[in-house]
Coordinates of C-alpha atoms in Angstrom, one line a residue:
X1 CA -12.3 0.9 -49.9
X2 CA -14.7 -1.4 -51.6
X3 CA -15.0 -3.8 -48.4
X4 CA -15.3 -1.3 -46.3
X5 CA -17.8 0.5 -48.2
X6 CA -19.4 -3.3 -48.6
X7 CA -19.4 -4.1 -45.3
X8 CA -22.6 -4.9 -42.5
X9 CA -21.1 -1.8 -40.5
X10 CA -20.9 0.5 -43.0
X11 CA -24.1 -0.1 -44.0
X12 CA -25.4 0.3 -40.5
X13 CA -24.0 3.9 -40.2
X14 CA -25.6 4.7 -43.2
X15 CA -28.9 3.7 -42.5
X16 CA -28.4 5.5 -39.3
X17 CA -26.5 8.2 -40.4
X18 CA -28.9 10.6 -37.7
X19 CA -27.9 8.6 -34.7
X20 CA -24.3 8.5 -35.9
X21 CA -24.2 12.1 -36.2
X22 CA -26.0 12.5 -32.8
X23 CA -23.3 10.4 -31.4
X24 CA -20.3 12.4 -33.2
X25 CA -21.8 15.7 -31.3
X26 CA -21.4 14.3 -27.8
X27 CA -18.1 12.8 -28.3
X28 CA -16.7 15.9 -30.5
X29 CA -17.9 18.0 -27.5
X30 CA -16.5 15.9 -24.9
X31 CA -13.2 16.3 -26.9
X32 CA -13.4 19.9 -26.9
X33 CA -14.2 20.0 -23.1
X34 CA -11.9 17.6 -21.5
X35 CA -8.2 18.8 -20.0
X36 CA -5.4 17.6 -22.3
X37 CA -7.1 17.4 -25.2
X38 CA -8.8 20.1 -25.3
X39 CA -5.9 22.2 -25.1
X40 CA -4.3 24.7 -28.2
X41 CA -1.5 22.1 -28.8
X42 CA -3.3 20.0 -29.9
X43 CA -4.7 21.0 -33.8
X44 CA -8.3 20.6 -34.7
X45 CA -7.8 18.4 -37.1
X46 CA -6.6 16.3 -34.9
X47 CA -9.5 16.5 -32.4
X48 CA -11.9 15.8 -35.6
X49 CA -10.1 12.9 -37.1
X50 CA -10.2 11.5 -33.1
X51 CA -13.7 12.1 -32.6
X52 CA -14.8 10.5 -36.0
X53 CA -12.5 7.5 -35.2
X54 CA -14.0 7.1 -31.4
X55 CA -17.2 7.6 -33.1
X56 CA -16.8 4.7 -35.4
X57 CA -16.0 2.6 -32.3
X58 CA -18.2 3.2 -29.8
X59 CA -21.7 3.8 -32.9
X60 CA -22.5 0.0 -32.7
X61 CA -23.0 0.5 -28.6
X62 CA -25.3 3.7 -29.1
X63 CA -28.1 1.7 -27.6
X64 CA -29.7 4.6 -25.8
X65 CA -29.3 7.1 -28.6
X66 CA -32.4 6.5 -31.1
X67 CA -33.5 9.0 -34.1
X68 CA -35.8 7.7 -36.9
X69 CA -36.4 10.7 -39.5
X70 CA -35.2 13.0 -41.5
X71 CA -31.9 14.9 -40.0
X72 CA -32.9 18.6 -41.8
X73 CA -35.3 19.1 -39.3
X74 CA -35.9 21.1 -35.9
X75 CA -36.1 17.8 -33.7
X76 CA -32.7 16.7 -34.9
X77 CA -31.6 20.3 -34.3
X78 CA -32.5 20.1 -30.8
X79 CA -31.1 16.6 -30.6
X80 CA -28.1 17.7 -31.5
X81 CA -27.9 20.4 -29.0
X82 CA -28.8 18.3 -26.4
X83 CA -25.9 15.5 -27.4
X84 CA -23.5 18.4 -28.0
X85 CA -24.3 19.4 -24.1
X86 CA -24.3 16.1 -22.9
X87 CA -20.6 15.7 -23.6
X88 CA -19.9 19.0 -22.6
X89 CA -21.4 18.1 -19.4
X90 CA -19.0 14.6 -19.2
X91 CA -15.5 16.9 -20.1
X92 CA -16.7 19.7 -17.8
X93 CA -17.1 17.1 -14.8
X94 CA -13.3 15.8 -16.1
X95 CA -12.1 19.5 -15.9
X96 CA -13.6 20.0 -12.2
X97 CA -11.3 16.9 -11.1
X98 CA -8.0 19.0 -12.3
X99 CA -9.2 22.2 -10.5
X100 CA -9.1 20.2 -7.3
X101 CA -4.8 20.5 -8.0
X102 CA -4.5 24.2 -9.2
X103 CA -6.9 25.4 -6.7
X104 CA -5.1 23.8 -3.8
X105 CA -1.6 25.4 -4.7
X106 CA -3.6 28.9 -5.0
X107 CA -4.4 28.3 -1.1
X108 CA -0.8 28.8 0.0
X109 CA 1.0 30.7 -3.4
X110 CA 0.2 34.2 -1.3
X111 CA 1.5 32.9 2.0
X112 CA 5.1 31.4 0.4
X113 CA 5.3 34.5 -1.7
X114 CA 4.2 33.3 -4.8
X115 CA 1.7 34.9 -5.3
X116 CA 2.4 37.5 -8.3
X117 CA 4.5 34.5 -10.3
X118 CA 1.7 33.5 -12.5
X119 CA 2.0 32.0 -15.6
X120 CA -0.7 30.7 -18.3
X121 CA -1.7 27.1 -17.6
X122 CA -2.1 25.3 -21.0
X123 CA -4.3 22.7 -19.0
X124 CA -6.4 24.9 -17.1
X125 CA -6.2 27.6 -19.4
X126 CA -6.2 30.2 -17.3
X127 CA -3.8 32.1 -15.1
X128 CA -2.4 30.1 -12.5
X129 CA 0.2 30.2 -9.6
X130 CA 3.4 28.4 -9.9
X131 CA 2.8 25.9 -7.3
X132 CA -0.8 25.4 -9.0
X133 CA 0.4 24.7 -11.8
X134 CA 3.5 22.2 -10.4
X135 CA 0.4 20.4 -8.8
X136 CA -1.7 20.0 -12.5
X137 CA 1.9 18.6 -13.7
X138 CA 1.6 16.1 -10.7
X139 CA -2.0 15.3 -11.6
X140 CA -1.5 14.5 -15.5
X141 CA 1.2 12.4 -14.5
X142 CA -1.0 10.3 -11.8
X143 CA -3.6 10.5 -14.5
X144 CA -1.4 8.8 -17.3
X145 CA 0.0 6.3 -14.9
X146 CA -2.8 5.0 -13.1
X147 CA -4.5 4.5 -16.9
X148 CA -7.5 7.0 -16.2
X149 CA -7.4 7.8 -20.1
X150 CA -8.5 4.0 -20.9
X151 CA -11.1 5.1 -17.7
X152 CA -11.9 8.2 -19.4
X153 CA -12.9 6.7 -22.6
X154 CA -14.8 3.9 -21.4
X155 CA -16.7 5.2 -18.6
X156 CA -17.1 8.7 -20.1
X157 CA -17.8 8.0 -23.5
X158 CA -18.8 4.1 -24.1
X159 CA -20.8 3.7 -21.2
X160 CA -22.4 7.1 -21.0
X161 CA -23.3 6.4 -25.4
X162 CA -24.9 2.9 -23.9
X163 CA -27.1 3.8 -20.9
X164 CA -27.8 8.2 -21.4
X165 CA -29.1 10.7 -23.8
X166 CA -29.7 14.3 -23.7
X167 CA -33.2 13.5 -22.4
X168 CA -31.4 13.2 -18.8
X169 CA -31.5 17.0 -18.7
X170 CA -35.5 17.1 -18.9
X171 CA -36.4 14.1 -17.0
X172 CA -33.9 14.1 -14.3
X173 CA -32.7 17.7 -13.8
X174 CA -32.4 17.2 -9.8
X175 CA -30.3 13.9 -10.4
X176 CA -28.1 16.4 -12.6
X177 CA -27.9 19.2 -9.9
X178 CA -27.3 16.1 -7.2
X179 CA -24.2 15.3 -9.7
X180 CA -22.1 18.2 -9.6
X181 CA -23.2 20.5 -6.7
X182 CA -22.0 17.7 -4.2
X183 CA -19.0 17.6 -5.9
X184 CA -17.8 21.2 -5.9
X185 CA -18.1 21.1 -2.5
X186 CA -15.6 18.4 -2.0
X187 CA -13.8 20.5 -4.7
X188 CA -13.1 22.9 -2.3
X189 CA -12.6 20.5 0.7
X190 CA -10.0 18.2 -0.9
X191 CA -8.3 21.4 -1.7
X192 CA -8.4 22.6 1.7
X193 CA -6.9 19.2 2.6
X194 CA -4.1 19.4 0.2
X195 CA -3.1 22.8 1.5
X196 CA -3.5 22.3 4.9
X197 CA -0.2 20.8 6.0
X198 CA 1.8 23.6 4.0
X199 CA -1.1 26.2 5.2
X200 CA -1.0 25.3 8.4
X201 CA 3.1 25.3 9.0
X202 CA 3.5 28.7 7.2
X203 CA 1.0 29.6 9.4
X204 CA 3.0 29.3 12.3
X205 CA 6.3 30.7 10.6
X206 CA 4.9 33.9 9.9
X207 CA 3.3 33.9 13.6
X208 CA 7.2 33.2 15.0
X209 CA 8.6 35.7 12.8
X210 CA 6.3 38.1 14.0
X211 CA 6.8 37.3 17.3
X212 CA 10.8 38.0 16.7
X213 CA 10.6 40.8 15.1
X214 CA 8.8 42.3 17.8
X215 CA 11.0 41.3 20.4
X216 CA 14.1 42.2 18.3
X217 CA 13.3 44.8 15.5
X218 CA 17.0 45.3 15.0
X219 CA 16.9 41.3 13.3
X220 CA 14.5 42.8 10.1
X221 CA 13.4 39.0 9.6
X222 CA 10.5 40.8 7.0
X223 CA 13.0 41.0 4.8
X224 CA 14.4 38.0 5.1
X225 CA 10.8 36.1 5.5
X226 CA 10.5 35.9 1.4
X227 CA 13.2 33.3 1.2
X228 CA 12.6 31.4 4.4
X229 CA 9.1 30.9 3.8
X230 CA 10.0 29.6 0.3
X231 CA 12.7 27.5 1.3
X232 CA 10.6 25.7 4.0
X233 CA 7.6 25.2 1.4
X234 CA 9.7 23.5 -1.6
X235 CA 11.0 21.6 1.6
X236 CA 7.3 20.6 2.8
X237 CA 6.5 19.6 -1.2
X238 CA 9.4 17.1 -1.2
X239 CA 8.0 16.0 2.6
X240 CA 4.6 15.0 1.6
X241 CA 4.8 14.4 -2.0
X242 CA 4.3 10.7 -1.8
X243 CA 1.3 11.1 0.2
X244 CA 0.5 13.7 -2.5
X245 CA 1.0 11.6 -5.4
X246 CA -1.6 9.2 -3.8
X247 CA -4.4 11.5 -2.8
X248 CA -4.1 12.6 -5.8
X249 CA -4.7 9.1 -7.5
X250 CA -8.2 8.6 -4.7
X251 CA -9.6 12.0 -5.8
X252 CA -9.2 11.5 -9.3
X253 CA -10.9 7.8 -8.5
X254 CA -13.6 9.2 -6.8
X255 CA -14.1 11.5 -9.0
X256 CA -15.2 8.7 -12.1
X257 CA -17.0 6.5 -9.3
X258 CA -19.0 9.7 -8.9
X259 CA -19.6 9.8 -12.3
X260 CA -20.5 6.1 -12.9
X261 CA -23.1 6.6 -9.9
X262 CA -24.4 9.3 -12.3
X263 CA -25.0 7.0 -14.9
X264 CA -26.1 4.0 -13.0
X265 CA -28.9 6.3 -11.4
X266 CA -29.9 7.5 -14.9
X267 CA -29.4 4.9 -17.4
X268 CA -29.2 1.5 -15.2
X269 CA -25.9 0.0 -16.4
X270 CA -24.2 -2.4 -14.1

């Protein structure tokens, strides 16, 4: 404890113990924000002794983070507020990738006859359809495999601690806007995408079996629609899921090259 307390580091922190608390807001908030972690299984102590730790590793990059003063003051206040939204704003852009996944499986849950088997979603933490939730299962896993927490850390945290600070909402509030209202709109479109194959073939079930049922009422395929339409989508989900499992991978890709645009615009990192 004596080396550590000894050491060129330690001493650093404390004589910038402002800027070290400005950067424990942002990355505490992020923590709070961002799917996975975020979530109740996970205990707040846990979270805190995280955020301290990450903290501790990414304070000697806190190059554009500067405060020189007294920290029982209304700038540092203000400051902190600003951090504390800051990494809202970097787990809240995380949480729009994984509503791509549950949004897409609410397109179709009413046509296969899902759409009344909701459950809580731990990740989402929300209510969500069966299928939407199958699809947030698919996405952790393509998010675990293809490494996007190393991703996550670095390019959310690191680099966003080395190139931005919560000055980025007052001087470049269009750049902001630019960020995410572009990218609910593809929210909605890669969603569409996902669903259409399945929308578009249960589609054309329900137009045959309404076709049939006119011609022969006698057959009563309303009844038996329920099962058909749910045997056929389960059978469509095991079709596709390969192309699935990499779509998934590209949006959750473009969604961090989005973000490191963000920051190159704003804080010039390379």
């Amino acid at each position: 404890m004596d080396v550590f307390l000894g050491s060129p580091l330690f001493q650093t922190i404390n004589d910038n113990a402002g800027v070290f608390i400005l950067c424990f807001a942002r990355v505490f908030a992020f923590l709070l924000t961002v799917p996975l972690i975020s979530t109740r299984a996970v205990p707040r102590i846990a979270k805190l002794a995280l955020g301290l730790l990450v903290t501790f590793l990414v304070f000697p990059q806190a190059q554009a983070i500067s405060f020189t003063g007294d920290v029982f003051t209304g700038t540092f206040l203000l400051l902190l507020v600003g951090e504390s939204l800051l990494g809202i704003l970097t787990g809240f852009f995380v949480t729009i990738i994984f509503s791509v996944f549950s949004t897409a499986g609410q397109f179709f849950s009413y046509q296969m006859g899902f759409a009344a088997s909701s459950v809580y979603d731990a990740l989402a933490q929300v209510e969500n359809p069966l299928i939407g939730q199958y699809f947030n299962s698919i996405a952790i896993l393509v998010f675990i495999q293809i490494e996007a927490f190393q991703e996550l850390f670095l390019g959310g945290i690191l680099r966003s601690i080395q190139s931005v600070n919560c000055f980025v909402f007052l001087t470049n509030q269009k750049s902001v806007l630019s960020l995410f209202l572009p990218f609910l709109s593809l929210l909605f479109y890669y969603a569409f995408l996902i669903a259409l194959p399945i929308t578009g073939t249960l589609f054309l079930i329900h137009i045959g079996m309404g076709l049939l049922t006119k011609a022969a009422p006698q057959m009563n395929l309303l009844s038996e629609g329920f099962p058909i339409t749910i045997m056929l989508t389960f059978f469509l989900l095991y079709a596709i899921l390969p192309q699935l499992i990499n779509f998934f991978e590209a949006i959750i890709q473009t969604g961090f090259t989005l973000f490191q645009n963000f920051l190159i615009q704003n804080g010039g990192i390379q």
